[in-house]
Short mmCIF file of C-alpha atoms in Angstrom, two decimals:
data_model
loop_
_atom_site.label_atom_id
_atom_site.label_comp_id
_atom_site.label_asym_id
_atom_site.label_seq_id
_atom_site.Cartn_x
_atom_site.Cartn_y
_atom_site.Cartn_z
CA GLN A 134 132.28 175.84 89.66
CA LYS A 135 132.27 175.02 85.95
CA GLU A 136 131.93 177.90 83.53
CA VAL A 137 129.02 176.15 81.83
CA GLU A 138 126.55 173.92 83.67
CA GLN A 139 124.19 171.54 81.92
CA ASP A 140 121.89 168.90 83.38
CA PRO A 141 123.13 165.56 82.02
CA GLY A 142 119.72 163.94 82.06
CA PRO A 143 118.74 161.49 80.75
CA LEU A 144 115.51 163.14 79.70
CA SER A 145 112.80 160.84 78.37
CA VAL A 146 109.69 162.27 76.70
CA PRO A 147 106.85 160.88 74.56
CA GLU A 148 106.74 161.64 70.86
CA GLY A 149 105.09 165.00 70.19
CA ALA A 150 106.13 166.55 73.51
CA ILE A 151 107.76 169.94 73.85
CA VAL A 152 111.32 169.57 75.11
CA SER A 153 113.22 172.20 77.03
CA LEU A 154 116.99 171.89 77.37
CA ASN A 155 118.95 174.40 79.42
CA CYS A 156 122.41 175.64 80.33
CA THR A 157 123.62 178.18 82.81
CA TYR A 158 126.95 179.95 82.69
CA SER A 159 129.07 182.11 84.91
CA ASN A 160 131.09 184.30 82.51
CA SER A 161 129.05 187.36 81.60
CA ALA A 162 131.46 188.09 78.74
CA PHE A 163 130.16 185.20 76.61
CA GLN A 164 128.50 186.59 73.51
CA TYR A 165 128.01 183.66 71.13
CA PHE A 166 125.84 180.71 72.06
CA MET A 167 125.49 177.44 70.23
CA TRP A 168 123.64 174.17 70.48
CA TYR A 169 125.16 171.02 69.07
CA ARG A 170 123.40 167.71 68.55
CA GLN A 171 125.39 164.49 68.90
CA TYR A 172 123.94 161.16 67.84
CA SER A 173 125.34 157.98 69.34
CA ARG A 174 128.74 157.07 67.88
CA LYS A 175 128.87 160.32 65.88
CA GLY A 176 130.55 163.68 66.20
CA PRO A 177 128.63 166.77 67.34
CA GLU A 178 126.93 168.84 64.64
CA LEU A 179 125.88 172.46 64.91
CA LEU A 180 122.15 172.87 65.40
CA MET A 181 121.62 176.51 66.39
CA TYR A 182 123.85 179.58 66.64
CA THR A 183 122.80 182.76 68.45
CA TYR A 184 124.51 186.05 69.11
CA SER A 185 123.78 187.87 72.36
CA SER A 186 120.29 187.85 73.86
CA GLY A 187 117.03 186.97 72.20
CA ASN A 188 115.37 184.13 70.37
CA LYS A 189 116.17 182.33 67.16
CA GLU A 190 113.82 179.90 65.49
CA ASP A 191 114.56 177.20 62.91
CA GLY A 192 111.72 174.85 62.14
CA ARG A 193 110.82 172.94 65.29
CA PHE A 194 113.80 174.33 67.19
CA THR A 195 114.00 177.60 69.12
CA ALA A 196 117.13 178.85 70.86
CA GLN A 197 116.71 181.42 73.60
CA VAL A 198 119.39 183.45 75.36
CA ASP A 199 118.85 185.44 78.55
CA LYS A 200 122.14 187.19 79.26
CA SER A 201 120.77 188.94 82.35
CA SER A 202 120.16 185.55 83.96
CA LYS A 203 123.12 183.83 82.25
CA TYR A 204 120.77 181.17 81.00
CA ILE A 205 120.24 179.64 77.58
CA SER A 206 117.56 177.26 76.39
CA LEU A 207 116.77 175.06 73.43
CA PHE A 208 113.12 174.21 72.81
CA ILE A 209 112.07 171.36 70.54
CA ARG A 210 108.43 171.35 69.46
CA ASP A 211 106.61 168.23 68.31
CA SER A 212 109.57 166.08 69.29
CA GLN A 213 110.31 163.02 67.16
CA PRO A 214 112.19 159.78 67.88
CA SER A 215 114.83 161.05 65.44
CA ASP A 216 115.53 163.87 67.91
CA SER A 217 116.93 161.31 70.36
CA ALA A 218 120.53 162.38 70.88
CA THR A 219 122.82 164.22 73.26
CA TYR A 220 122.48 168.00 73.09
CA LEU A 221 125.52 170.08 73.95
CA CYS A 222 125.44 173.78 74.64
CA ALA A 223 128.55 175.80 73.82
CA MET A 224 129.55 179.41 74.11
CA SER A 225 132.41 181.72 73.32
CA LEU A 226 133.70 185.18 74.03
CA GLY A 227 133.77 186.09 70.36
CA GLY A 228 132.33 184.62 67.20
CA GLY A 229 135.72 183.62 65.85
CA ALA A 230 137.24 182.58 69.15
CA THR A 231 136.58 178.86 68.74
CA ASN A 232 139.80 178.24 70.58
CA LYS A 233 137.84 179.54 73.55
CA LEU A 234 134.66 177.60 72.85
CA ILE A 235 133.38 176.21 76.16
CA PHE A 236 131.05 173.20 76.03
CA GLY A 237 128.49 171.98 78.50
CA THR A 238 128.58 168.31 79.42
CA GLY A 239 125.53 167.49 77.30
CA THR A 240 121.96 166.36 78.00
CA LEU A 241 120.90 162.94 76.76
CA LEU A 242 117.39 163.08 75.27
CA ALA A 243 115.26 160.05 74.43
CA VAL A 244 111.99 160.57 72.55
CA GLN A 245 109.76 157.54 72.93
CA PRO A 246 107.50 156.57 70.00
CA ASP B 77 132.86 159.80 52.24
CA ALA B 78 133.01 161.91 55.39
CA ASP B 79 134.44 165.42 55.08
CA VAL B 80 136.44 164.95 58.30
CA THR B 81 137.89 161.46 58.62
CA GLN B 82 139.47 160.06 61.74
CA THR B 83 141.54 156.88 61.97
CA PRO B 84 141.45 154.58 63.78
CA ARG B 85 137.83 154.67 64.96
CA ASN B 86 138.64 152.34 67.84
CA ARG B 87 141.93 151.43 69.44
CA ILE B 88 142.86 149.44 72.52
CA THR B 89 146.41 149.83 73.72
CA LYS B 90 148.52 149.25 76.78
CA THR B 91 150.06 151.67 79.24
CA GLY B 92 153.34 153.07 77.98
CA LYS B 93 152.64 152.50 74.30
CA ARG B 94 152.88 155.25 71.72
CA ILE B 95 149.65 155.86 69.85
CA MET B 96 148.78 158.18 66.99
CA LEU B 97 145.33 159.33 65.98
CA GLU B 98 145.03 160.76 62.50
CA CYS B 99 142.64 163.27 61.02
CA SER B 100 142.20 164.28 57.42
CA GLN B 101 139.70 166.67 55.88
CA THR B 102 138.43 167.40 52.40
CA LYS B 103 136.64 170.63 53.32
CA GLY B 104 139.58 172.91 52.52
CA HIS B 105 139.42 174.43 56.00
CA ASP B 106 142.47 176.15 57.43
CA ARG B 107 141.81 175.56 61.11
CA MET B 108 141.94 172.13 62.77
CA TYR B 109 141.32 171.06 66.34
CA TRP B 110 141.63 168.05 68.61
CA TYR B 111 139.11 167.61 71.42
CA ARG B 112 138.68 164.98 74.07
CA GLN B 113 135.23 163.95 75.36
CA ASP B 114 134.74 162.28 78.73
CA PRO B 115 131.44 161.47 80.46
CA GLY B 116 130.55 164.28 82.85
CA LEU B 117 133.28 166.57 81.52
CA GLY B 118 132.10 167.46 78.07
CA LEU B 119 134.47 168.40 75.25
CA GLN B 120 137.88 169.74 76.18
CA LEU B 121 140.32 171.28 73.73
CA ILE B 122 143.71 169.56 73.50
CA TYR B 123 145.45 171.37 70.61
CA TYR B 124 144.48 173.59 67.72
CA SER B 125 146.15 174.78 64.54
CA PHE B 126 145.31 177.81 62.42
CA ASP B 127 147.62 176.72 59.60
CA VAL B 128 150.53 174.37 58.96
CA LYS B 129 153.00 176.56 60.82
CA ASP B 130 150.71 177.62 63.67
CA ILE B 131 150.15 175.09 66.48
CA ASN B 132 148.66 176.06 69.84
CA LYS B 133 148.02 174.30 73.12
CA GLY B 134 144.50 173.99 74.40
CA GLU B 135 143.19 173.42 77.92
CA ILE B 136 144.59 169.91 78.42
CA SER B 137 147.71 169.48 76.25
CA ASP B 138 149.90 167.70 78.82
CA GLY B 139 150.75 164.17 77.64
CA TYR B 140 149.80 164.94 74.04
CA SER B 141 151.58 166.25 70.97
CA VAL B 142 150.36 167.11 67.48
CA SER B 143 151.65 167.43 63.97
CA ARG B 144 150.08 169.38 61.10
CA GLN B 145 151.56 167.55 58.15
CA ALA B 146 149.57 169.47 55.56
CA GLN B 147 146.59 171.78 55.53
CA ALA B 148 144.34 168.72 55.32
CA LYS B 149 146.07 166.53 57.93
CA PHE B 150 146.38 166.94 61.69
CA SER B 151 147.54 164.06 63.88
CA LEU B 152 147.46 163.65 67.65
CA SER B 153 150.09 161.55 69.44
CA LEU B 154 150.26 160.07 72.89
CA GLU B 155 153.95 159.36 73.43
CA SER B 156 153.39 157.10 76.42
CA ALA B 157 149.73 156.30 76.91
CA ILE B 158 148.25 156.11 80.41
CA PRO B 159 144.83 154.79 81.52
CA ASN B 160 143.36 158.23 82.24
CA GLN B 161 143.80 159.05 78.56
CA THR B 162 141.02 156.58 77.85
CA ALA B 163 138.42 158.75 76.13
CA LEU B 164 136.64 159.63 72.91
CA TYR B 165 138.76 161.92 70.75
CA PHE B 166 137.35 164.25 68.13
CA CYS B 167 139.01 166.14 65.34
CA ALA B 168 137.26 169.28 64.11
CA THR B 169 137.81 171.79 61.35
CA LYS B 170 136.74 175.36 60.71
CA LEU B 171 137.08 177.85 57.90
CA GLY B 172 138.58 181.11 59.04
CA HIS B 173 137.66 183.27 61.95
CA THR B 174 133.91 182.88 62.07
CA GLY B 175 133.16 179.59 60.39
CA GLU B 176 131.18 176.71 61.81
CA LEU B 177 133.07 173.92 63.58
CA PHE B 178 132.75 170.54 61.81
CA PHE B 179 133.56 167.39 63.76
CA GLY B 180 134.77 163.98 62.67
CA GLU B 181 133.06 160.84 63.92
CA GLY B 182 135.50 160.29 66.75
CA SER B 183 138.23 157.86 67.77
CA ARG B 184 137.58 155.77 70.84
CA LEU B 185 140.81 155.05 72.69
CA THR B 186 141.13 152.60 75.55
CA VAL B 187 144.39 152.42 77.50
CA LEU B 188 144.72 149.33 79.67
#
C-alpha cells in the first residue's frame, strides 16, 4: 500500500463547477500537508500549505485536513479553464523535512469552457 | 528568466550512454533536490543537498550520481543509462529548513 493515495482522474468538469480533489494517507505522523498545481510541460508549484487539521482558504481554493480520517481535500470554487492542470497532494512529517516529502500521484483536472 | 533552470529540457539517448542533467538557480537557496516523475508513481526523490559539502541519497538513488558544483548548481548524472530511467526529471530548490520548494520546468529523458 502506498503511503499516499490519490485518484489519478482524469476529472472533467464544466466551467463554474465546484471541484473536490482528495488524498488519503496511511502514516498518522504526517503533520504538514500541501497541494501543488502542475501545468502541462511545467514544474509543480505550491498552491496551498496546511499544518495539522482544519481548513485553510485562499481565494477560490480551500484546503481541508481531517487527521482522524487521514484524508485531505482541495476544493476549487467557480472553477475556470485556467485551473486545468494536474494537482498533486504532498505531506511530510515535519515542516522542514522536505527530504521526507511524500507526493501523491496527481489528479488531472480539465475544466471545460 | 526562470529562477530554477534545467538543461537540457529534452534528451533522447541510447542504453549505456552517460548523460548529465544540469540545474542552476538564481534564488540564492541553499538546498537543492532532484526528483523523478513517472506516470502512476508521482514524484520520487533521487538525491538532495543541503549545501555544497552535504549530499544525501533519496528514495531511488541507485543508478544515479550528483555533483553540487556551487551553491547555485546541482547536476544529476546517469553513468550508464537504461530504458527504465526514461522519465521526467525535476530539480527543486528550497531556502532553509521551512522554506517552500520551487521546481524547475523539468528535463524529459528518453533512453532507447
